[in-house]
Coordinates of C-alpha atoms in Angstrom, one line a residue:
M10 CA 0.0 0.0 0.0
S11 CA 1.1 3.6 -0.7
Q12 CA 2.5 6.0 2.0
M13 CA -0.8 8.0 1.7
T14 CA -2.8 4.8 2.5
E15 CA -0.6 4.0 5.5
D16 CA -0.9 7.6 6.7
L17 CA -4.6 7.3 6.6
R18 CA -4.4 4.1 8.6
R19 CA -2.5 5.9 11.3
R20 CA -4.9 8.8 11.3
V21 CA -7.8 6.3 12.0
R22 CA -5.9 4.7 14.9
D23 CA -5.2 8.2 16.4
F24 CA -8.9 9.1 15.9
L25 CA -10.1 5.9 17.6
A26 CA -7.6 6.3 20.5
A27 CA -9.0 9.8 21.3
R28 CA -12.7 8.7 21.4
P29 CA -14.3 6.4 24.0
F30 CA -16.6 3.7 22.7
T31 CA -17.5 0.2 23.5
P32 CA -16.3 -2.2 20.9
R33 CA -18.8 -4.7 19.5
C34 CA -19.1 -7.3 16.9
D35 CA -21.1 -6.6 13.7
S36 CA -20.5 -2.9 14.4
W37 CA -21.2 -1.8 10.8
A38 CA -24.7 -3.1 11.0
G39 CA -25.6 -3.0 14.7
S40 CA -23.8 -0.2 16.4
Y41 CA -25.3 3.2 15.6
D42 CA -23.8 6.5 16.7
L43 CA -24.6 9.4 14.4
G44 CA -22.3 11.7 16.4
F45 CA -19.4 9.4 15.9
S46 CA -20.1 9.2 12.2
R47 CA -20.2 12.9 11.9
E48 CA -16.9 13.2 13.7
L49 CA -15.4 10.8 11.2
G50 CA -16.7 13.1 8.4
E51 CA -15.2 16.2 10.1
A52 CA -11.9 14.4 10.3
G53 CA -11.9 13.6 6.6
L54 CA -12.2 9.8 7.3
L55 CA -15.5 9.3 5.4
A56 CA -15.7 9.2 1.6
V57 CA -11.9 9.1 1.3
S58 CA -12.2 7.7 -2.2
W59 CA -14.6 10.3 -3.6
P60 CA -13.7 13.4 -5.5
E61 CA -12.8 16.4 -3.4
R62 CA -15.3 18.6 -5.2
L63 CA -18.1 16.3 -3.9
G64 CA -16.9 16.3 -0.3
G65 CA -14.5 13.3 -0.5
G66 CA -10.8 12.9 0.1
G67 CA -9.7 12.4 -3.5
G68 CA -8.2 9.0 -2.7
T69 CA -8.7 5.5 -3.9
A70 CA -10.7 2.4 -3.0
V71 CA -7.5 1.0 -1.5
D72 CA -7.4 4.1 0.8
R73 CA -10.9 3.4 1.9
L74 CA -10.1 -0.2 2.5
A75 CA -7.3 0.8 4.9
V76 CA -9.7 3.1 6.8
T77 CA -12.5 0.6 7.1
E78 CA -10.2 -2.2 8.1
E79 CA -9.1 -0.1 11.1
L80 CA -12.6 0.9 12.1
L81 CA -14.0 -2.7 11.8
R82 CA -11.0 -4.2 13.7
A83 CA -11.8 -1.8 16.6
G84 CA -15.5 -2.6 16.6
A85 CA -16.3 1.1 16.2
P86 CA -20.0 2.3 15.8
L87 CA -20.4 2.6 12.1
A88 CA -24.0 1.8 11.3
A89 CA -25.2 5.4 10.9
H90 CA -23.1 6.2 7.8
W91 CA -22.2 2.7 6.5
V92 CA -24.7 2.1 3.7
G93 CA -24.6 5.6 2.4
E94 CA -20.8 5.9 2.3
R95 CA -20.1 2.3 1.2
Q96 CA -22.7 1.9 -1.4
I97 CA -25.0 4.8 -2.3
G98 CA -22.3 7.5 -2.8
P99 CA -20.3 5.2 -5.2
A100 CA -23.5 4.3 -7.0
L101 CA -24.3 8.0 -7.5
L102 CA -20.7 8.7 -8.6
R103 CA -21.0 6.0 -11.3
H104 CA -24.6 6.4 -12.5
G105 CA -26.2 9.5 -10.9
S106 CA -26.7 12.8 -12.7
P107 CA -24.5 15.7 -11.9
E108 CA -27.4 17.3 -10.0
L109 CA -28.0 14.1 -8.0
R110 CA -24.4 13.8 -7.0
E111 CA -24.2 17.5 -5.9
E112 CA -27.4 17.0 -3.9
F113 CA -26.4 13.9 -2.0
C114 CA -22.6 13.2 -2.0
P115 CA -21.4 16.1 0.1
P116 CA -24.0 15.5 2.9
L117 CA -23.2 11.8 2.8
A118 CA -19.5 12.6 3.2
R119 CA -20.4 14.5 6.4
A120 CA -23.0 12.0 7.6
E121 CA -25.7 14.7 7.4
C122 CA -28.0 12.3 5.5
T123 CA -28.2 8.6 6.0
F124 CA -29.5 5.7 3.9
A125 CA -31.1 2.3 4.3
L126 CA -31.3 -0.3 1.5
G127 CA -34.6 -1.2 0.0
M128 CA -33.7 -4.3 -2.0
S129 CA -35.0 -7.5 -0.5
E130 CA -38.7 -8.2 -0.4
P131 CA -40.9 -10.7 1.5
D132 CA -41.4 -12.9 -1.5
A133 CA -38.1 -12.3 -3.3
G134 CA -35.2 -12.5 -0.8
S135 CA -31.9 -12.8 -2.6
D136 CA -33.7 -13.2 -6.0
L137 CA -33.8 -9.4 -6.8
A138 CA -35.2 -9.9 -10.3
S139 CA -38.4 -11.3 -8.8
L140 CA -39.2 -8.1 -6.8
R141 CA -42.8 -6.8 -6.9
T142 CA -42.3 -3.2 -5.8
S143 CA -43.4 -1.0 -8.7
A144 CA -43.0 2.6 -9.7
V145 CA -45.3 4.3 -12.2
R146 CA -45.0 7.7 -13.9
D147 CA -47.0 10.5 -12.2
G148 CA -46.6 13.9 -13.9
D149 CA -42.9 14.9 -13.6
G150 CA -42.2 12.2 -11.0
W151 CA -43.0 8.7 -9.9
R152 CA -45.3 6.8 -7.4
V153 CA -43.6 3.9 -5.7
T154 CA -45.7 1.1 -4.1
G155 CA -44.5 -2.1 -2.5
R156 CA -42.8 -3.7 0.5
K157 CA -39.1 -4.1 1.5
I158 CA -37.8 -6.3 4.2
W159 CA -34.6 -6.6 6.3
T160 CA -34.0 -2.9 5.8
S161 CA -31.3 -2.3 8.4
G162 CA -31.6 1.1 10.0
A163 CA -34.7 2.3 8.2
H164 CA -36.1 3.5 11.5
R165 CA -33.2 6.0 11.8
A166 CA -32.2 6.8 8.2
S167 CA -33.2 9.9 6.4
H168 CA -33.4 8.3 2.9
L169 CA -34.1 4.9 1.4
Y170 CA -32.5 3.4 -1.7
V171 CA -35.3 1.5 -3.6
L172 CA -35.0 -0.9 -6.5
A173 CA -38.4 -1.0 -8.2
R174 CA -40.0 -2.3 -11.4
T175 CA -40.9 0.4 -13.9
S176 CA -42.0 -1.8 -16.8
R177 CA -42.8 -5.4 -17.6
E178 CA -40.3 -6.9 -20.0
A179 CA -39.9 -10.4 -21.4
D180 CA -36.6 -10.7 -19.5
R181 CA -37.4 -10.1 -15.8
H182 CA -34.0 -8.5 -15.3
D183 CA -35.1 -5.6 -17.6
G184 CA -37.4 -2.8 -16.6
L185 CA -35.9 -2.2 -13.1
T186 CA -35.0 1.3 -11.8
E187 CA -33.1 2.6 -8.9
F188 CA -34.6 5.5 -6.8
V189 CA -33.7 7.7 -3.8
V190 CA -36.8 8.0 -1.5
A191 CA -37.1 10.3 1.5
L192 CA -38.2 8.2 4.5
D193 CA -40.4 11.0 5.9
S194 CA -42.5 10.9 2.7
P195 CA -46.3 10.4 3.1
G196 CA -47.2 6.7 2.4
I197 CA -44.2 5.1 4.2
T198 CA -44.6 2.8 7.2
V199 CA -41.6 1.3 9.0
T200 CA -42.3 -1.8 11.1
P201 CA -39.6 -3.2 13.4
I202 CA -38.1 -6.7 13.1
L203 CA -36.3 -7.8 16.3
D204 CA -33.3 -10.0 16.1
L205 CA -32.4 -13.0 18.3
R206 CA -31.3 -10.7 21.1
G207 CA -34.4 -8.6 20.9
E208 CA -32.4 -5.7 19.3
H209 CA -33.9 -3.5 16.6
H210 CA -31.8 -3.2 13.5
F211 CA -34.0 -4.7 10.8
N212 CA -37.3 -3.4 9.6
E213 CA -40.1 -4.0 7.0
V214 CA -40.8 -0.9 5.0
G215 CA -44.2 -0.4 3.3
L216 CA -44.5 2.1 0.4
D217 CA -48.0 3.2 -0.6
E218 CA -47.9 5.4 -3.7
V219 CA -44.9 7.3 -2.4
A220 CA -44.1 10.4 -4.5
V221 CA -40.5 10.5 -5.8
P222 CA -39.3 13.4 -8.0
D223 CA -37.8 12.4 -11.4
R224 CA -34.4 13.9 -10.4
W225 CA -34.1 11.2 -7.7
V226 CA -33.8 8.4 -10.3
I227 CA -30.3 6.9 -10.2
G228 CA -29.0 6.5 -13.7
R229 CA -31.5 5.6 -16.5
A230 CA -35.0 4.2 -15.9
G231 CA -35.1 0.6 -16.8
E232 CA -31.4 -0.1 -16.4
G233 CA -31.4 -0.8 -12.7
W234 CA -30.4 -4.4 -13.0
R235 CA -27.1 -3.6 -14.8
Q236 CA -26.4 -0.8 -12.3
V237 CA -27.2 -2.8 -9.2
L238 CA -24.9 -5.6 -10.1
G239 CA -22.0 -3.2 -10.0
Q240 CA -23.3 -1.7 -6.7
L241 CA -23.4 -5.1 -5.1
A242 CA -19.7 -5.4 -5.6
F243 CA -19.4 -2.5 -3.2
E244 CA -21.7 -4.3 -0.8
R245 CA -20.2 -7.8 -0.9
G246 CA -16.5 -7.1 -1.6
G247 CA -15.4 -5.2 1.5
P248 CA -13.7 -6.2 4.7
E249 CA -16.9 -6.1 6.7
R250 CA -17.6 -9.6 5.3
F251 CA -14.9 -11.1 7.4
L252 CA -14.1 -8.6 10.1
S253 CA -17.5 -8.5 11.9
T254 CA -16.2 -11.0 14.4
Y255 CA -12.7 -9.6 14.7
P256 CA -13.4 -7.8 18.0
L257 CA -14.2 -11.1 19.5
L258 CA -11.0 -12.7 18.2
S259 CA -9.0 -9.7 19.4
A260 CA -10.6 -9.8 22.9
V261 CA -9.9 -13.5 23.4
L262 CA -6.2 -12.9 22.5
D263 CA -5.9 -9.9 24.8
A264 CA -7.5 -11.8 27.7
G265 CA -4.9 -14.7 27.2
L266 CA -7.6 -17.3 26.8
A267 CA -6.1 -18.9 23.7
D268 CA -3.8 -21.7 24.9
G269 CA -3.2 -25.3 23.9
I270 CA -5.4 -26.5 21.1
A271 CA -6.8 -23.0 20.6
R272 CA -3.4 -21.9 19.4
S273 CA -3.5 -24.4 16.6
G274 CA -6.9 -23.2 15.5
L275 CA -5.6 -19.6 15.7
R276 CA -2.9 -20.3 13.2
A277 CA -5.4 -21.6 10.7
L278 CA -7.6 -18.5 11.3
A279 CA -4.7 -16.2 10.8
A280 CA -3.8 -17.8 7.5
R281 CA -7.3 -17.5 6.2
L282 CA -7.5 -13.9 7.4
Q283 CA -4.4 -13.0 5.4
I284 CA -5.9 -14.6 2.3
L285 CA -9.2 -12.7 2.7
R286 CA -7.3 -9.4 3.2
A287 CA -5.3 -10.0 0.0
W288 CA -8.6 -10.8 -1.8
V289 CA -10.4 -7.6 -0.9
L290 CA -7.2 -5.6 -1.6
E291 CA -7.3 -7.0 -5.2
T292 CA -11.0 -6.2 -5.4
A293 CA -10.3 -2.6 -4.3
R294 CA -7.7 -2.3 -7.0
V295 CA -10.2 -3.5 -9.6
L296 CA -12.6 -0.9 -8.5
D297 CA -9.9 1.8 -8.8
A298 CA -9.4 0.7 -12.3
G299 CA -13.0 1.3 -13.1
G300 CA -14.0 -2.4 -13.1
S301 CA -17.0 -4.1 -11.5
P302 CA -15.7 -7.2 -9.6
V303 CA -19.0 -8.9 -9.2
V304 CA -17.7 -12.5 -8.9
P305 CA -14.7 -11.7 -6.7
A306 CA -17.1 -9.7 -4.4
A307 CA -19.4 -12.7 -4.2
T308 CA -16.5 -14.9 -3.4
S309 CA -15.4 -12.5 -0.6
K310 CA -18.9 -12.6 0.9
Y311 CA -19.1 -16.4 0.8
L312 CA -15.6 -17.1 2.2
G313 CA -15.8 -14.2 4.6
H314 CA -19.0 -15.5 6.2
Q315 CA -17.4 -18.9 6.6
F316 CA -14.4 -17.3 8.3
E317 CA -16.7 -15.4 10.7
L318 CA -18.5 -18.7 11.6
S319 CA -15.1 -20.3 12.2
V320 CA -14.1 -17.5 14.7
I321 CA -17.3 -18.2 16.7
E322 CA -16.7 -21.9 16.8
W323 CA -13.0 -21.4 17.7
A324 CA -14.0 -19.1 20.6
R325 CA -16.9 -21.2 21.9
P326 CA -15.0 -23.6 24.2
L327 CA -13.1 -20.7 25.7
M328 CA -16.2 -18.8 26.9
P329 CA -16.6 -20.6 30.3
R330 CA -13.3 -18.8 31.3
A331 CA -14.1 -15.5 29.6
A332 CA -14.8 -12.2 31.4
P333 CA -18.3 -10.7 30.9
E334 CA -17.1 -8.2 28.3
V335 CA -15.5 -11.0 26.2
R336 CA -18.6 -13.1 26.6
A337 CA -20.7 -10.1 25.4
L338 CA -18.8 -10.0 22.2
Y339 CA -19.3 -13.7 21.7
D340 CA -23.0 -13.3 22.2
Q341 CA -23.1 -10.5 19.7
A342 CA -21.2 -12.5 17.1
L343 CA -23.4 -15.5 17.6
A344 CA -26.7 -13.5 17.3
A345 CA -25.5 -11.8 14.2
A346 CA -24.3 -14.9 12.4
P347 CA -27.6 -15.9 10.8
A348 CA -28.3 -12.5 9.3
S349 CA -24.6 -12.1 8.3
G350 CA -25.1 -15.1 6.0
L351 CA -28.1 -13.5 4.3
R352 CA -27.2 -9.8 4.0
G353 CA -26.1 -9.0 0.5
G354 CA -27.3 -12.4 -0.8
A355 CA -27.5 -15.9 0.6
A356 CA -24.7 -18.4 0.2
P357 CA -26.5 -20.5 -2.6
V358 CA -26.8 -17.3 -4.6
M359 CA -23.1 -16.5 -4.2
L360 CA -22.1 -20.0 -5.1
S361 CA -24.3 -19.9 -8.2
M362 CA -22.6 -16.7 -9.4
I363 CA -19.1 -18.2 -8.8
A364 CA -20.0 -21.4 -10.6
K365 CA -21.5 -19.7 -13.6
D366 CA -18.4 -17.6 -14.0
N367 CA -16.1 -20.6 -14.0
R368 CA -18.0 -22.7 -16.5

């Protein structure tokens, strides 16, 4: 990595050392602190890969990888800005109109607006092409109607990304369109979905003829499938796919619990971790080259989830001797594991994408 990238890494470590927070597993999805996110923005540690004229740092995807690795390793509270900075901003930079970029990218870089993802649906799941949410023309805008599920953070976000069907085509992958929707719009209902610990991260969002201005279409109407495939590379190909349980791994080591047979398992985990880090680094380099690493990102997601499950299994026999704060991290990792395997696409979908690419 370049000297600039390593300097960014040190800046993140200094930032974290100066701010008290309680580390947790799955922090990018389950630990929400809008003030923390805005401090990151003020420090120039959000949107580091975006153009400076749009509020970013003018760096690269590799720079962002270094920043996010440090934040995730520490278990810092990232959920407030994560979706908008990781996914929506880059999608706007690739496909949004100049006006849409100007409207949303600078506030996203400051965590002044926040996003939830409206992709999955009750009857669609990981099969996005079967979605039923529709958008119809209404004067100089659109009316969006449908239901979205597993929308993390929708009860706190200011805006919702929505993938909707705008026309019926012979190929079900055609006729899809991406929208920005204000979550305070009339016609929107947000219903909580509690996780295994009774915590509220997920939601079901209902949209009943919600008005969306035409300027909030991302890219071109009807080309959403092509656009979203590239966007999913941002969602699936990052270090959050294998570092969600890293705070548990780190806490076990710091507490001196890993001895005997656990040391052997630790060596295997360390080797896998280095491979995963090399993989996401290569993915970031492809993004910097303007590519869309759909299959490498799917591979990262699949293998990363397997790694996270292995960390939990490795730590399980050590928990009877663990202090309460270490056990709390284990409980968080265990509760998040089922959802972690589904977010961004279930394992069978990832394997299908990988297999098709290698025919």
